[in-house]
mmCIF file of C-alpha atoms in Angstrom:
data_model
loop_
_atom_site.group_PDB
_atom_site.id
_atom_site.type_symbol
_atom_site.label_atom_id
_atom_site.label_comp_id
_atom_site.label_asym_id
_atom_site.label_seq_id
_atom_site.Cartn_x
_atom_site.Cartn_y
_atom_site.Cartn_z
ATOM 1 C CA UNK A 48 52.107 73.002 78.412
ATOM 2 C CA UNK A 49 49.316 73.560 75.883
ATOM 3 C CA UNK A 50 48.039 70.008 76.363
ATOM 4 C CA UNK A 51 47.987 70.376 80.166
ATOM 5 C CA UNK A 52 46.078 73.669 79.843
ATOM 6 C CA UNK A 53 43.623 72.320 77.292
ATOM 7 C CA UNK A 54 42.760 69.307 79.443
ATOM 8 C CA UNK A 55 42.201 71.555 82.459
ATOM 9 C CA UNK A 56 40.102 73.998 80.411
ATOM 10 C CA UNK A 57 37.752 71.238 79.247
ATOM 11 C CA UNK A 58 37.267 69.906 82.781
ATOM 12 C CA UNK A 59 36.727 73.374 84.246
ATOM 13 C CA UNK A 60 34.133 74.386 81.677
ATOM 14 C CA UNK A 61 31.988 71.422 82.749
ATOM 15 C CA UNK A 62 31.906 72.895 86.270
ATOM 16 C CA UNK A 63 31.245 76.527 85.332
ATOM 17 C CA UNK A 64 28.307 77.862 87.382
ATOM 18 C CA UNK A 65 28.257 81.236 85.604
ATOM 19 C CA UNK A 66 25.940 83.630 87.435
ATOM 20 C CA UNK A 67 23.755 80.866 88.910
ATOM 21 C CA UNK A 68 24.289 81.965 92.533
ATOM 22 C CA UNK A 69 24.782 85.702 91.885
ATOM 23 C CA UNK A 70 21.290 86.685 92.998
ATOM 24 C CA UNK A 71 21.506 85.277 96.503
ATOM 25 C CA UNK A 72 20.903 88.134 98.955
ATOM 26 C CA UNK A 73 24.356 88.159 100.570
ATOM 27 C CA UNK A 74 27.146 90.741 100.281
ATOM 28 C CA UNK A 75 29.445 89.701 97.416
ATOM 29 C CA UNK A 76 33.160 88.975 97.227
ATOM 30 C CA UNK A 77 35.363 87.176 94.680
ATOM 31 C CA UNK A 78 38.751 85.520 94.585
ATOM 32 C CA UNK A 79 40.950 84.705 91.600
ATOM 33 C CA UNK A 80 42.400 81.178 91.464
ATOM 34 C CA UNK A 81 45.401 81.834 89.170
ATOM 35 C CA UNK A 82 46.650 78.669 87.457
ATOM 36 C CA UNK A 83 50.014 78.462 85.711
ATOM 37 C CA UNK A 84 52.004 75.669 84.105
ATOM 38 C CA UNK A 85 55.514 75.173 85.451
ATOM 39 C CA UNK A 86 57.705 72.212 84.525
ATOM 40 C CA UNK A 87 54.775 70.626 82.688
ATOM 41 C CA UNK A 88 52.492 70.624 85.740
ATOM 42 C CA UNK A 89 49.728 72.899 86.989
ATOM 43 C CA UNK A 90 50.500 75.257 89.866
ATOM 44 C CA UNK A 91 48.326 77.641 91.838
ATOM 45 C CA UNK A 92 49.414 81.136 92.857
ATOM 46 C CA UNK A 93 48.622 82.160 96.456
ATOM 47 C CA UNK A 94 49.299 85.219 98.586
ATOM 48 C CA UNK A 95 49.943 85.914 102.262
ATOM 49 C CA UNK A 96 47.900 88.716 103.802
ATOM 50 C CA UNK A 97 49.886 91.635 105.189
ATOM 51 C CA UNK A 98 50.380 91.680 108.965
ATOM 52 C CA UNK A 99 49.032 95.250 108.976
ATOM 53 C CA UNK A 100 45.550 94.112 107.975
ATOM 54 C CA UNK A 101 42.849 94.049 110.642
ATOM 55 C CA UNK A 102 41.176 90.889 109.343
ATOM 56 C CA UNK A 103 43.111 87.589 109.117
ATOM 57 C CA UNK A 104 46.636 89.120 109.080
ATOM 58 C CA UNK A 105 49.377 86.730 107.918
ATOM 59 C CA UNK A 106 46.910 84.182 106.523
ATOM 60 C CA UNK A 107 47.296 82.527 103.128
ATOM 61 C CA UNK A 108 44.609 83.424 100.610
ATOM 62 C CA UNK A 109 43.907 83.997 96.933
ATOM 63 C CA UNK A 110 43.946 87.505 95.459
ATOM 64 C CA UNK A 111 40.439 88.859 95.990
ATOM 65 C CA UNK A 112 38.064 90.939 98.030
ATOM 66 C CA UNK A 113 34.669 92.577 98.259
ATOM 67 C CA UNK A 114 32.630 93.601 95.259
ATOM 68 C CA UNK A 115 32.522 97.331 94.469
ATOM 69 C CA UNK A 116 29.929 99.389 92.603
ATOM 70 C CA UNK A 117 32.242 99.698 89.565
ATOM 71 C CA UNK A 118 32.416 95.872 89.105
ATOM 72 C CA UNK A 119 30.142 94.402 86.412
ATOM 73 C CA UNK A 120 30.215 90.918 87.961
ATOM 74 C CA UNK A 121 32.244 88.493 90.085
ATOM 75 C CA UNK A 122 34.901 88.148 87.369
ATOM 76 C CA UNK A 123 35.447 91.922 87.341
ATOM 77 C CA UNK A 124 35.848 91.932 91.130
ATOM 78 C CA UNK A 125 38.427 89.129 91.087
ATOM 79 C CA UNK A 126 40.477 90.734 88.291
ATOM 80 C CA UNK A 127 40.387 94.197 89.868
ATOM 81 C CA UNK A 128 41.504 92.849 93.231
ATOM 82 C CA UNK A 129 44.323 90.790 91.650
ATOM 83 C CA UNK A 130 45.609 93.937 89.918
ATOM 84 C CA UNK A 131 45.451 95.952 93.147
ATOM 85 C CA UNK A 132 47.066 93.262 95.309
ATOM 86 C CA UNK A 133 49.781 91.678 93.147
ATOM 87 C CA UNK A 134 49.990 93.817 89.994
ATOM 88 C CA UNK A 135 48.390 91.192 87.735
ATOM 89 C CA UNK A 136 46.911 93.018 84.723
ATOM 90 C CA UNK A 137 43.394 91.790 83.788
ATOM 91 C CA UNK A 138 44.377 91.304 80.127
ATOM 92 C CA UNK A 139 47.081 88.853 81.274
ATOM 93 C CA UNK A 140 44.451 86.484 82.695
ATOM 94 C CA UNK A 141 42.593 83.962 80.565
ATOM 95 C CA UNK A 142 39.390 83.570 82.604
ATOM 96 C CA UNK A 143 37.976 80.042 82.313
ATOM 97 C CA UNK A 144 35.043 79.755 84.717
ATOM 98 C CA UNK A 145 33.345 80.500 88.007
ATOM 99 C CA UNK A 146 33.072 77.584 90.433
ATOM 100 C CA UNK A 147 30.521 76.869 93.186
ATOM 101 C CA UNK A 148 30.850 79.717 95.720
ATOM 102 C CA UNK A 149 31.549 79.582 99.440
ATOM 103 C CA UNK A 150 30.468 81.703 102.394
ATOM 104 C CA UNK A 151 33.190 83.308 104.506
ATOM 105 C CA UNK A 152 33.104 84.032 108.220
ATOM 106 C CA UNK A 153 31.751 87.524 107.558
ATOM 107 C CA UNK A 154 28.866 85.876 105.613
ATOM 108 C CA UNK A 155 30.010 87.151 102.227
ATOM 109 C CA UNK A 156 29.135 85.060 99.199
ATOM 110 C CA UNK A 157 32.629 84.357 97.829
ATOM 111 C CA UNK A 158 32.871 83.327 94.155
ATOM 112 C CA UNK A 159 36.048 81.569 92.980
ATOM 113 C CA UNK A 160 37.046 82.701 89.469
ATOM 114 C CA UNK A 161 39.556 80.410 87.727
ATOM 115 C CA UNK A 162 41.996 81.773 85.161
ATOM 116 C CA UNK A 163 45.310 80.919 83.503
ATOM 117 C CA UNK A 164 48.272 83.242 83.859
ATOM 118 C CA UNK A 165 51.754 83.074 82.307
ATOM 119 C CA UNK A 166 54.376 81.200 84.335
ATOM 120 C CA UNK A 167 56.664 84.207 83.727
ATOM 121 C CA UNK A 168 54.356 86.499 85.756
ATOM 122 C CA UNK A 169 56.353 88.495 88.318
ATOM 123 C CA UNK A 170 54.133 89.639 91.170
ATOM 124 C CA UNK A 171 54.536 93.146 92.554
ATOM 125 C CA UNK A 172 52.749 92.809 95.900
ATOM 126 C CA UNK A 173 51.024 95.854 97.374
ATOM 127 C CA UNK A 174 52.693 95.871 100.841
ATOM 128 C CA UNK A 175 49.538 97.271 102.499
ATOM 129 C CA UNK A 176 47.673 94.101 101.530
ATOM 130 C CA UNK A 177 50.144 91.332 100.645
ATOM 131 C CA UNK A 178 53.386 90.283 102.338
ATOM 132 C CA UNK A 179 54.267 87.260 100.153
ATOM 133 C CA UNK A 180 53.348 85.535 96.897
ATOM 134 C CA UNK A 181 54.132 81.858 96.235
ATOM 135 C CA UNK A 182 53.047 78.942 94.046
ATOM 136 C CA UNK A 183 52.020 75.396 94.989
ATOM 137 C CA UNK A 184 51.654 72.403 92.630
ATOM 138 C CA UNK A 185 47.890 71.912 92.252
ATOM 139 C CA UNK A 186 48.266 68.180 92.881
ATOM 140 C CA UNK A 187 49.387 68.995 96.452
ATOM 141 C CA UNK A 188 45.703 69.630 97.209
ATOM 142 C CA UNK A 189 44.785 65.998 96.578
ATOM 143 C CA UNK A 190 48.133 64.367 97.501
ATOM 144 C CA UNK A 191 49.612 66.481 100.302
ATOM 145 C CA UNK A 192 52.705 65.677 102.348
ATOM 146 C CA UNK A 193 51.454 67.511 105.439
ATOM 147 C CA UNK A 194 47.723 67.563 106.043
ATOM 148 C CA UNK A 195 45.297 67.569 108.909
ATOM 149 C CA UNK A 196 41.633 68.284 109.344
ATOM 150 C CA UNK A 197 39.834 70.491 111.822
ATOM 151 C CA UNK A 198 36.172 69.975 112.740
ATOM 152 C CA UNK A 199 34.411 73.177 111.814
ATOM 153 C CA UNK A 200 31.091 74.655 112.869
ATOM 154 C CA UNK A 201 29.810 77.775 111.129
ATOM 155 C CA UNK A 202 28.146 80.611 113.030
ATOM 156 C CA UNK A 203 24.821 79.149 111.857
ATOM 157 C CA UNK A 204 25.603 75.745 113.382
ATOM 158 C CA UNK A 205 26.416 73.946 110.098
ATOM 159 C CA UNK A 206 29.077 71.304 110.796
ATOM 160 C CA UNK A 207 31.740 70.264 108.293
ATOM 161 C CA UNK A 208 35.469 69.597 108.154
ATOM 162 C CA UNK A 209 38.117 72.164 107.452
ATOM 163 C CA UNK A 210 41.151 71.149 105.392
ATOM 164 C CA UNK A 211 44.508 72.327 106.679
ATOM 165 C CA UNK A 212 47.679 71.939 104.556
ATOM 166 C CA UNK A 213 51.254 72.797 105.406
ATOM 167 C CA UNK A 214 53.395 73.458 102.339
ATOM 168 C CA UNK A 215 57.175 73.634 102.571
ATOM 169 C CA UNK A 216 58.230 76.100 99.884
ATOM 170 C CA UNK A 217 61.800 75.350 98.751
ATOM 171 C CA UNK A 218 62.059 78.595 96.766
ATOM 172 C CA UNK A 219 61.210 80.840 99.759
ATOM 173 C CA UNK A 220 62.673 78.436 102.374
ATOM 174 C CA UNK A 221 59.398 78.968 104.195
ATOM 175 C CA UNK A 222 56.495 76.935 105.449
ATOM 176 C CA UNK A 223 52.966 78.076 104.549
ATOM 177 C CA UNK A 224 49.738 77.009 106.254
ATOM 178 C CA UNK A 225 46.788 76.859 103.873
ATOM 179 C CA UNK A 226 43.381 76.322 105.451
ATOM 180 C CA UNK A 227 39.787 77.550 105.640
ATOM 181 C CA UNK A 228 37.950 78.723 102.526
ATOM 182 C CA UNK A 229 41.241 79.025 100.597
ATOM 183 C CA UNK A 230 41.993 75.321 101.142
ATOM 184 C CA UNK A 231 38.353 74.460 100.392
ATOM 185 C CA UNK A 232 38.543 76.157 96.954
ATOM 186 C CA UNK A 233 41.997 74.690 96.184
ATOM 187 C CA UNK A 234 40.803 71.140 96.987
ATOM 188 C CA UNK A 235 37.682 71.509 94.851
ATOM 189 C CA UNK A 236 39.735 72.908 91.947
ATOM 190 C CA UNK A 237 42.151 69.952 92.151
ATOM 191 C CA UNK A 238 39.256 67.450 92.306
ATOM 192 C CA UNK A 239 37.646 69.044 89.233
ATOM 193 C CA UNK A 240 40.820 69.106 87.134
ATOM 194 C CA UNK A 241 42.374 65.774 88.075
ATOM 195 C CA UNK A 242 39.214 63.733 88.662
ATOM 196 C CA UNK A 243 41.166 61.596 91.151
ATOM 197 C CA UNK A 244 40.333 60.438 94.658
ATOM 198 C CA UNK A 245 42.341 62.456 97.225
ATOM 199 C CA UNK A 246 44.463 60.821 99.941
ATOM 200 C CA UNK A 247 42.130 62.291 102.607
ATOM 201 C CA UNK A 248 38.374 62.411 103.240
ATOM 202 C CA UNK A 249 36.241 65.036 101.512
ATOM 203 C CA UNK A 250 32.588 66.019 101.959
ATOM 204 C CA UNK A 251 31.684 65.279 98.333
ATOM 205 C CA UNK A 252 30.208 62.405 96.418
ATOM 206 C CA UNK A 253 33.132 62.085 93.992
ATOM 207 C CA UNK A 254 30.971 60.312 91.413
ATOM 208 C CA UNK A 255 28.627 63.317 91.335
ATOM 209 C CA UNK A 256 31.029 66.108 92.168
ATOM 210 C CA UNK A 257 29.099 69.023 90.681
ATOM 211 C CA UNK A 258 25.685 68.235 92.189
ATOM 212 C CA UNK A 259 27.303 67.266 95.472
ATOM 213 C CA UNK A 260 29.211 70.601 95.671
ATOM 214 C CA UNK A 261 26.072 72.571 94.852
ATOM 215 C CA UNK A 262 24.049 70.640 97.471
ATOM 216 C CA UNK A 263 26.721 71.258 100.131
ATOM 217 C CA UNK A 264 26.697 74.948 99.321
ATOM 218 C CA UNK A 265 22.892 75.222 99.393
ATOM 219 C CA UNK A 266 22.792 73.390 102.763
ATOM 220 C CA UNK A 267 25.306 75.885 104.133
ATOM 221 C CA UNK A 268 23.310 78.794 102.714
ATOM 222 C CA UNK A 269 20.038 77.369 104.092
ATOM 223 C CA UNK A 270 21.546 77.021 107.581
ATOM 224 C CA UNK A 271 22.591 80.690 107.449
ATOM 225 C CA UNK A 272 19.150 81.749 106.217
ATOM 226 C CA UNK A 273 17.437 79.764 109.007
ATOM 227 C CA UNK A 274 19.605 81.466 111.624
ATOM 228 C CA UNK A 275 18.797 84.900 110.210
ATOM 229 C CA UNK A 276 15.074 84.074 110.391
ATOM 230 C CA UNK A 277 15.332 82.853 113.986
ATOM 231 C CA UNK A 278 17.137 86.079 114.964
ATOM 232 C CA UNK A 279 14.344 88.312 113.629
#
């Protein structure tokens, strides 16, 4: 377990963007990508949004949400939200890094914060926000059993592909659909840690993963900025 974690830590630290994108003039949000080691392999904890929520009810996501005035930075936001949503105490998370952000459909700048948690963690979901919590082997996001891709055009006209995974969870006897920004972050995390070519196409130059991810993000941001200018 320690060896698996140490290898992942070293890889992740190479991809830490810190506060590099924090000053972009977009409303901020963060998600926590909680990694745990189970049976000698890395797994990722995910949640299902409560059906009572107005936005994206029943969709799979990471614990997270919008930044609040009390948060010092993106890490604070991710840890606070994880505590509120699934009862994960901040001191039980070993934060490793912040990865290249994404932009959600509400045009929030969403920062993925990666941290290790204990495999013994028992989630206590807040029913107002979360209906289910489950884990997926991280390798599923480069070697999936059920995968398809959806062509995707942002509101600003930027065209890319959207990953869509279906994961059959034996423990819950349920099938979960993981797509959108959640799938995007999970794929990037798996590419960073494993350094392997996935069984499907990705919009990255895998030999220059970091610069390629940052370029993709800045192109997306630029397309949003251009649209804002043209709407003035």
